[in-house]
Every structure is written in structure tokens, then in C-alpha cells.
Amino acid sequence: MSEKVYKTGQDASWKELPKAGIIYEAGNAREFKTGDWRVKKPEYYADKCIQCLFCWAYCPESAIIVEDGKVVGIDYDHCKGCGICAVECPDRASAIQMVIE
Amino acid sequence: MAKRVSLSGNEAAAFAMKQIDPDVVAAYPITPSTEIPQYFSQFVANGEVNSEFVAVESEHSAMSACIGASAAGARTMTATSSQGLALMWEMLYIAASMRLPIVMTVANRALSGPINIHNDHSDSMGARDSGWIQLYSESAQEAYDNIIQAIRIAEDPRVSLPVMVCMDGFITSHALETLEVLEDEEVKKFIGEYNPDDFLLNADHPIAMGPLDLQSYYFEHKRQEQDAMDNAKQVILEIAEEYEKLTGRKYSHFEKYALDDADIAVVVLNSTAGTAKVVVDDLRSQGIKAGLLKPRTFRPIPGKEIFDALKNVKAVAVMDKADSFGAYGPLFTDIRNIMFDNKDIKIVNYIYGLGGRDVGTKDIEMVYNDLMDIVKTGKVYEVKKYLGVREKGGEEVWQL
Ligand code: SF4
Ligand code: SF4
């Protein structure tokens, strides 16, 4: 593949933008902060957590921060507040609660 | 070495696809294009092609599978008609906006309702603005030639757009014709290998295709589609020239038949152009300067070239096998737009052959007669007329 010369951003003209909106940088969705869509926010209580990692597996935004195989918190820059983690967190733990921002 | 064979339009299309041997064909049967995927699936079953044939559950899925395959990096083809094309509608726009070089044969058929399976152009005319290149074919020979050229046009990096190759359902798709076909090797060499710049299965350069594209970018990407269409005008001619060297058959954006010194001319697509040529020959033998322009490229419309070809004609009849109710036929609208700056020319619109209503030489003679009247009197009484529709009923009246 030949090296592409293109520009992105809102000052790029139609001639400079990549064809058809192709995104050449893998993983740049991270730059799009979806956290401000949130109405309710998940609150994580480390003391109740049994480290089952359900929340991590179910979160559609990869917003559950895991270090060394353990949940350590929530990435509020990208968490959209969908509440899936709170529902999936086992009742006997209830380590995530949704609260109004 | 080229050889002569007898094939129907559908057989010719399937045979072209066999020689192209695309990576993926995803298709769903619909009259009158059914035979194309049917013949092609036989080629797959016989091991005569290496293609992956995806039998889907609808045309919406057919086009969706084509989009997925093409985005993945596969040379992709399909075929459809009428309601099938209508069901593909939203995916047509996605294919074009993702700039995927899918090639699809359309055996033109009326859109229901009322329910009808016969030929007119309301299906592909409705897809006019989808961003697909549209090539029209008078005969099985032209359909075959257009399909092979369409691969090159679609895949040219200056274009990178899907192409629809249209032929008349039944009239062309089911009629047996003698045509000249290329050797498999010649086709292979002409189309070359498909090496897209951007494709999803390229593990070295992971990309995302078809992302959300809101107010800040959508407009720019649509502008790019227009640019690709503009480029296609040149690319279509370049490839036609190369194809002529290989086959001796000349293609351009349109065919001019006795047009250069014509006073009156008809503009008509597909198989009816063949009927009109008979009338032109007849009129010419009587010393009447009649001509014909048969568009091949309808999208992008070659405006400048059509203007030049028609600029010395005094009266033109544009025949549309599709209607826009409350407006004019789609081909007429384009031709009159193109000729707007030429105030001396009179242009009228005939809607004809809807739902497969037969159009013979007598009907087309009437059109040329009307044009002669227009030239004589300098007056146009009716811009839009219906050719071959019953205006007056018979004697018997049904009492309900
Ligand atoms: S609320 Fe939704 S987005 Fe936020 S961390 Fe939980 S699952 Fe992820
Ligand atoms: S689902 Fe609940 S208990 Fe399980 S890891 Fe997440 S927060 Fe901890």
C-alpha cells in the first residue's frame, strides 16, 4: 500500500480528507470522549467487589479499568452511563450502583 | 481469439461473470435476472470458477453481503431486477458512499404496482441518484462487453465506485443472440488482479470503514463521490479505447446513429434503440435526415459530449421507459437541462413501453413524424406525451 497523504480535522477540505471517511488510525475511537453523554454514573465500591469481572466483560465502552487482572475503577471519560455494569454485577456483591451525576 | 456463440442476455452476463471469476457473488433470484445467479451457481458447483457464492435470504442481504465482501477486499459481483433492486435501495447508497467497486447486472423490469414482471426502466431510474455508475446495453453483446469493462471502471482508483450494467428484462435477458466473446485468458488479462488500496482484511494496516459521519464531514465525503463521478467520465473512455483494441468493438458514452447531419433525432436507451435504428434507416432511404443518440453512460451523464452531439439537430424526442409522475421522464430532464443553452432546439418527451408494453417501428415512426411537424411549424403543443397508451376506449361499455 502506498503511503497516504491526507489530513483530518474540520479544516481539511474534501480533497484532503481520506476517501469515504476511512479511518486509518486503529483504535482512535479513544479520542472521542463519550463520557459527556452520561446522565447517571456508575459508582464502584472496591470493598464489596468480588472480582468476577462481569462488569468488564459486559461494558460496551471498555470503560471498566482493569489492572493486573483486577477491577480498579471506571474510566469516566468514556463511560456512557448505560448501567449495564450495575445490572450485571452479582446481587451478592452489588459493588456498582448508578447515581445521578 | 474471439469466438462467436449464441447466448441470451442472462447467459451472456453469467458467462462474463464466469470469465471474470470474482472472489464473491452474493445474489437472490428475481425475475427476469434469476438465471444469472442460477447459471453462475452452476459454474461454482462445477468448479469452473473459484468464487464464493453466498445464497442470501433477500436482496437487501445480497447487497449487504456484497458490501461486506467488497470492504474485506474481494472482487464482488451480483445481479438483480425490479423489486429486488428496490429492496437493495438503502444498501445501494452505502455501497457507493463506501466507494466499493461492486459490479451488478440489472435486467430492467417495471416496479410494482400494479404487479408486473415485464420490462421498463423504473427500477434503475429510481436508483439514479444512489451514487452508482449506470451503463445501459442495447443487446446481449453490449451487456457482456459492459460487464467486463465495468470491472475496470469500478476498480480504477480514480473512480472507486460501484457500477450497474443495465439491459432490458426479457427483451434482452431472455432473447437468444449471436455474440462475440473473448477467451478466458484475454478477459483475465484485461481486468487484471484486484489490488485495492484499502481493505478490511489487511492486517498490516487495520482501518475502519463506513463510520458515523455527521455535520462536519458528511458533506465533504458526498463531494468526493461527485469528484469520482467526474473522473469516471474520462476513465470510461480510456477503458473503452483499450477494449476496442482487444475486441474491435467501439464503445463511448453514447452511440451516434446517423446523427451528424440529422435534423430530427430520438434519444432512447437499451433495446428500443435497435428498433429505432430500423426506422432511421427507412427514413434515410426516403431522404429524411433522421438520427439517433443512444446513451450508454447515464450516470455520470456526459453533458458536454451530448450537447455537442445534438447541437445542430432541430428537434429531439427523448424517450423514457420510466415516468416521474407530476414531472418529466428522467432521461428527458437531463437532456433538456444539457441543451438549455441552445435555444434553437425543440425537445419533447415521450413516455413509452411502461410495464412491457410493446413498442414497434410504427410507434417510433410516429415520434419522428411528430418531430417533422415540429420542425415544419416551429411549434411544440405538448412537451410530454404518452406513446402507445390507449387514449380512447372501444364501443363496448361495462355497466357495473
Ligand atoms: S455504565 Fe455502561 S458504559 Fe459505564 S462503565 Fe458501566 S457498563 Fe460501562
Ligand atoms: S461485576 Fe461487580 S463484583 Fe464483579 S468485578 Fe465488577 S464490580 Fe466487581
Coordinates of C-alpha atoms in Angstrom, one line a residue, chain B residues 9-320:
Chain B
G9 CA -28.6 -11.7 -22.3
N10 CA -28.7 -13.5 -19.0
E11 CA -26.4 -16.2 -20.3
A12 CA -24.0 -13.6 -21.6
A13 CA -24.0 -11.8 -18.2
A14 CA -23.3 -15.1 -16.4
F15 CA -20.7 -16.0 -18.9
A16 CA -18.9 -12.7 -18.4
M17 CA -19.0 -13.3 -14.7
K18 CA -17.5 -16.7 -15.2
Q19 CA -14.7 -15.3 -17.1
I20 CA -14.1 -12.6 -14.6
D21 CA -14.2 -15.2 -11.8
P22 CA -14.9 -12.8 -9.0
D23 CA -14.0 -13.6 -5.4
V24 CA -17.5 -13.3 -4.1
V25 CA -21.0 -13.4 -5.7
A26 CA -23.9 -12.8 -3.3
A27 CA -27.3 -12.9 -5.0
Y28 CA -31.0 -13.6 -4.7
P29 CA -33.2 -14.7 -7.5
I30 CA -35.8 -12.4 -9.1
T31 CA -37.4 -12.4 -12.5
P32 CA -36.0 -11.7 -15.1
S33 CA -32.4 -11.7 -13.7
T34 CA -32.9 -15.0 -11.9
E35 CA -30.9 -17.0 -14.4
I36 CA -27.8 -15.0 -13.9
P37 CA -27.1 -16.3 -10.3
Q38 CA -28.6 -19.6 -11.3
Y39 CA -26.1 -20.2 -14.2
F40 CA -23.4 -18.7 -12.0
S41 CA -24.1 -21.1 -9.1
Q42 CA -23.8 -24.0 -11.6
F43 CA -20.3 -22.7 -12.6
V44 CA -19.5 -22.7 -8.8
A45 CA -20.9 -26.2 -8.3
N46 CA -18.9 -27.5 -11.3
G47 CA -15.7 -26.0 -10.0
E48 CA -15.4 -23.8 -13.1
V49 CA -14.8 -20.7 -11.0
N50 CA -13.1 -20.1 -7.7
S51 CA -15.8 -17.7 -6.5
E52 CA -17.5 -17.9 -3.1
F53 CA -21.3 -17.9 -3.9
V54 CA -23.4 -16.6 -1.0
A55 CA -27.0 -17.6 -1.2
V56 CA -28.8 -15.0 0.9
E57 CA -32.4 -14.6 2.0
S58 CA -33.2 -11.3 0.3
E59 CA -31.8 -8.7 -2.0
H60 CA -31.2 -6.4 1.0
S61 CA -28.9 -9.1 2.3
A62 CA -27.4 -9.7 -1.1
M63 CA -26.2 -6.2 -1.3
S64 CA -25.2 -6.2 2.3
A65 CA -23.1 -9.3 1.8
C66 CA -21.6 -7.7 -1.3
I67 CA -20.7 -4.7 0.7
G68 CA -19.1 -6.8 3.4
A69 CA -17.1 -8.8 0.9
S70 CA -16.0 -5.8 -1.1
A71 CA -14.9 -3.9 2.0
A72 CA -13.0 -7.0 3.1
G73 CA -11.1 -6.7 -0.2
A74 CA -12.9 -9.2 -2.5
R75 CA -13.8 -8.6 -6.1
T76 CA -17.5 -8.8 -5.8
M77 CA -20.5 -9.1 -8.3
T78 CA -24.2 -9.6 -8.2
A79 CA -27.3 -9.3 -10.3
T80 CA -30.9 -8.2 -9.7
S81 CA -34.1 -6.7 -11.2
S82 CA -37.1 -4.5 -10.2
Q83 CA -38.4 -5.2 -6.7
G84 CA -35.0 -6.8 -5.9
L85 CA -33.2 -3.6 -6.7
A86 CA -35.9 -1.7 -4.7
L87 CA -35.2 -3.9 -1.7
M88 CA -31.5 -3.1 -2.1
W89 CA -32.2 0.6 -2.0
E90 CA -30.6 1.7 1.3
M91 CA -27.6 -0.6 0.7
L92 CA -27.0 0.8 -2.8
Y93 CA -26.2 4.2 -1.2
I94 CA -24.0 2.5 1.4
A95 CA -22.0 0.7 -1.3
A96 CA -21.5 3.9 -3.2
S97 CA -20.6 6.1 -0.3
M98 CA -18.1 3.5 1.0
R99 CA -16.7 3.6 -2.6
L100 CA -16.8 -0.1 -3.1
P101 CA -16.3 -1.3 -6.7
I102 CA -19.2 -3.8 -6.8
V103 CA -20.4 -4.7 -10.3
M104 CA -24.1 -5.6 -10.7
T105 CA -26.1 -6.6 -13.7
V106 CA -29.7 -5.2 -13.7
A107 CA -32.2 -6.9 -16.0
N108 CA -34.6 -3.9 -16.2
R109 CA -38.1 -4.6 -15.1
A110 CA -41.1 -2.5 -14.1
L111 CA -41.7 -1.7 -10.5
S112 CA -44.9 -2.9 -9.0
G113 CA -47.7 -1.9 -8.5
P114 CA -49.7 -2.8 -10.3
I115 CA -47.9 -6.1 -10.2
N116 CA -45.9 -6.6 -13.4
I117 CA -42.8 -8.5 -14.3
H118 CA -42.1 -7.0 -17.7
N119 CA -39.6 -4.6 -19.0
D120 CA -39.3 -0.9 -18.3
H121 CA -36.7 1.3 -16.7
S122 CA -38.4 2.4 -13.5
D123 CA -36.1 0.2 -11.4
S124 CA -32.7 1.5 -12.4
M125 CA -34.0 5.1 -13.0
G126 CA -35.1 5.1 -9.3
A127 CA -31.6 4.2 -8.3
R128 CA -30.2 7.1 -10.5
D129 CA -29.1 9.2 -7.5
S130 CA -27.6 6.4 -5.4
G131 CA -24.1 7.1 -6.5
W132 CA -23.7 4.1 -8.7
I133 CA -22.3 4.4 -12.2
Q134 CA -25.0 3.3 -14.7
L135 CA -24.2 1.7 -18.1
Y136 CA -27.0 0.8 -20.5
S137 CA -26.9 -2.0 -23.0
E138 CA -28.9 -2.4 -26.3
S139 CA -28.0 -6.1 -26.7
A140 CA -26.6 -9.2 -25.1
Q141 CA -23.3 -8.3 -26.8
E142 CA -23.3 -4.9 -25.2
A143 CA -24.2 -6.3 -21.8
Y144 CA -21.3 -8.8 -22.0
D145 CA -18.9 -6.0 -23.1
N146 CA -20.2 -3.6 -20.5
I147 CA -19.8 -6.1 -17.6
I148 CA -16.2 -6.7 -18.4
Q149 CA -15.4 -3.1 -18.8
A150 CA -17.3 -2.3 -15.6
I151 CA -14.8 -4.2 -13.5
R152 CA -12.0 -2.0 -14.7
I153 CA -14.1 1.2 -14.4
A154 CA -15.3 0.4 -10.8
E155 CA -11.8 -0.6 -9.6
D156 CA -9.9 2.3 -11.1
P157 CA -8.5 4.2 -8.1
R158 CA -9.6 7.5 -9.7
V159 CA -13.2 6.2 -9.6
S160 CA -13.7 3.5 -6.9
L161 CA -17.5 3.4 -7.3
P162 CA -20.0 0.6 -7.9
V163 CA -21.3 0.0 -11.4
M164 CA -24.7 -1.1 -12.6
V165 CA -24.9 -2.7 -16.0
C166 CA -28.5 -2.5 -17.3
M167 CA -30.2 -4.4 -20.1
D168 CA -33.8 -4.8 -20.9
G169 CA -35.5 -7.6 -19.0
F170 CA -36.9 -10.4 -21.2
I171 CA -36.3 -8.5 -24.4
T172 CA -32.6 -8.8 -24.0
S173 CA -32.2 -11.0 -20.9
H174 CA -34.2 -13.9 -22.4
A175 CA -33.7 -13.5 -26.2
L176 CA -31.1 -15.6 -27.9
E177 CA -28.5 -13.6 -29.8
T178 CA -25.2 -14.3 -31.6
L179 CA -22.4 -12.5 -30.0
E180 CA -18.6 -12.5 -29.9
V181 CA -16.9 -13.4 -26.7
L182 CA -13.3 -13.3 -25.6
E183 CA -11.2 -16.1 -24.4
D184 CA -11.0 -16.6 -20.7
E185 CA -7.3 -15.7 -20.7
E186 CA -8.0 -12.4 -22.6
V187 CA -10.6 -11.4 -20.0
K188 CA -8.2 -12.3 -17.2
K189 CA -5.5 -10.2 -18.7
F190 CA -7.8 -7.3 -19.5
I191 CA -9.3 -7.0 -16.0
G192 CA -6.0 -7.8 -14.2
E193 CA -5.7 -8.7 -10.5
Y194 CA -7.7 -6.7 -8.0
N195 CA -5.4 -4.9 -5.6
P196 CA -7.4 -2.4 -3.5
D197 CA -5.5 0.2 -1.5
D198 CA -7.8 0.0 1.4
F199 CA -9.5 -3.2 2.6
L200 CA -10.5 -4.6 6.0
L201 CA -8.6 -7.9 5.8
N202 CA -5.3 -6.0 5.5
A203 CA -3.8 -7.0 8.9
D204 CA -0.7 -4.7 8.3
H205 CA -2.9 -1.6 8.1
P206 CA -6.0 -2.0 10.2
I207 CA -8.7 0.5 9.2
A208 CA -12.3 1.4 9.9
M209 CA -14.7 1.8 7.1
G210 CA -18.2 3.3 6.9
P211 CA -18.0 5.2 10.3
L212 CA -20.6 7.7 11.6
D213 CA -20.2 10.9 9.6
L214 CA -22.1 13.9 10.9
Q215 CA -22.4 17.5 10.0
S216 CA -18.7 18.2 10.0
Y217 CA -17.7 15.6 7.4
Y218 CA -20.7 14.0 5.6
F219 CA -20.9 16.9 3.0
E220 CA -17.2 16.6 2.2
H221 CA -17.5 12.8 1.6
K222 CA -20.5 13.4 -0.7
R223 CA -18.5 15.9 -2.6
Q224 CA -15.8 13.2 -3.1
E225 CA -18.5 11.0 -4.7
Q226 CA -19.2 13.7 -7.2
D227 CA -15.5 14.0 -7.9
A228 CA -15.3 10.2 -8.5
M229 CA -18.2 10.5 -11.0
D230 CA -16.4 13.3 -12.8
N231 CA -13.3 11.2 -13.0
A232 CA -15.3 8.3 -14.3
K233 CA -16.2 10.1 -17.5
Q234 CA -12.5 10.0 -18.5
V235 CA -11.9 6.5 -17.2
I236 CA -14.9 5.1 -19.1
L237 CA -13.5 6.4 -22.3
E238 CA -9.9 5.2 -21.6
I239 CA -11.1 1.7 -20.9
A240 CA -13.4 1.7 -23.9
E241 CA -10.4 2.5 -26.1
E242 CA -8.4 -0.3 -24.6
Y243 CA -11.3 -2.7 -25.0
E244 CA -11.7 -1.7 -28.6
K245 CA -8.0 -2.6 -29.3
L246 CA -8.8 -6.0 -27.8
T247 CA -12.1 -6.7 -29.5
G248 CA -12.6 -4.2 -32.4
R249 CA -15.9 -3.2 -30.8
K250 CA -16.1 0.6 -30.2
Y251 CA -17.7 2.0 -27.1
S252 CA -18.1 5.5 -25.9
H253 CA -20.5 7.4 -23.6
F254 CA -23.2 7.0 -26.3
E255 CA -23.7 5.7 -29.7
K256 CA -24.5 8.2 -32.6
Y257 CA -26.5 6.6 -35.4
A258 CA -26.9 8.8 -38.5
L259 CA -26.7 11.7 -36.1
D260 CA -24.0 14.0 -37.5
D261 CA -26.2 15.7 -40.2
A262 CA -29.6 14.9 -38.7
D263 CA -32.4 17.5 -38.4
I264 CA -34.5 15.3 -36.2
A265 CA -33.3 12.8 -33.6
V266 CA -34.5 10.4 -31.0
V267 CA -32.7 9.7 -27.7
V268 CA -33.5 6.3 -26.3
L269 CA -31.9 3.7 -24.0
N270 CA -31.3 0.0 -24.4
S271 CA -33.1 -2.4 -26.8
T272 CA -35.6 0.2 -28.2
A273 CA -32.6 1.8 -29.8
G274 CA -32.4 -1.2 -32.1
T275 CA -36.0 -0.7 -33.2
A276 CA -35.3 3.0 -33.7
K277 CA -32.3 2.2 -36.0
V278 CA -34.6 0.3 -38.4
V279 CA -36.9 3.4 -38.6
V280 CA -33.9 5.7 -39.1
D281 CA -32.7 3.6 -42.0
D282 CA -36.1 3.7 -43.5
L283 CA -36.5 7.4 -43.1
R284 CA -33.0 8.0 -44.5
S285 CA -33.9 6.0 -47.6
Q286 CA -36.7 8.4 -48.1
G287 CA -34.2 11.3 -47.9
I288 CA -35.3 12.4 -44.4
K289 CA -32.5 13.4 -42.1
A290 CA -33.3 11.3 -39.1
G291 CA -30.8 10.3 -36.4
L292 CA -30.5 8.6 -33.1
L293 CA -28.5 9.0 -29.9
K294 CA -28.3 6.0 -27.6
P295 CA -26.8 6.8 -24.2
R296 CA -24.6 4.2 -22.7
T297 CA -23.3 6.1 -19.7
F298 CA -26.3 7.6 -17.9
R299 CA -24.5 8.2 -14.6
P300 CA -22.3 10.2 -14.9
I301 CA -24.2 11.9 -17.7
P302 CA -21.7 13.1 -20.3
G303 CA -23.2 16.6 -20.6
K304 CA -20.7 18.3 -22.8
E305 CA -20.4 15.5 -25.3
I306 CA -24.2 15.2 -25.6
F307 CA -24.5 18.9 -26.1
D308 CA -22.0 18.7 -28.9
A309 CA -23.7 15.7 -30.5
L310 CA -27.2 17.3 -30.5
K311 CA -26.3 20.9 -31.1
N312 CA -27.2 21.0 -34.8
V313 CA -30.3 19.0 -34.5
K314 CA -33.6 21.0 -34.9
A315 CA -36.0 18.8 -32.9
V316 CA -35.3 16.0 -30.4
A317 CA -37.6 13.4 -28.9
V318 CA -36.3 11.9 -25.6
M319 CA -38.0 8.6 -24.9
D320 CA -38.3 7.5 -21.3

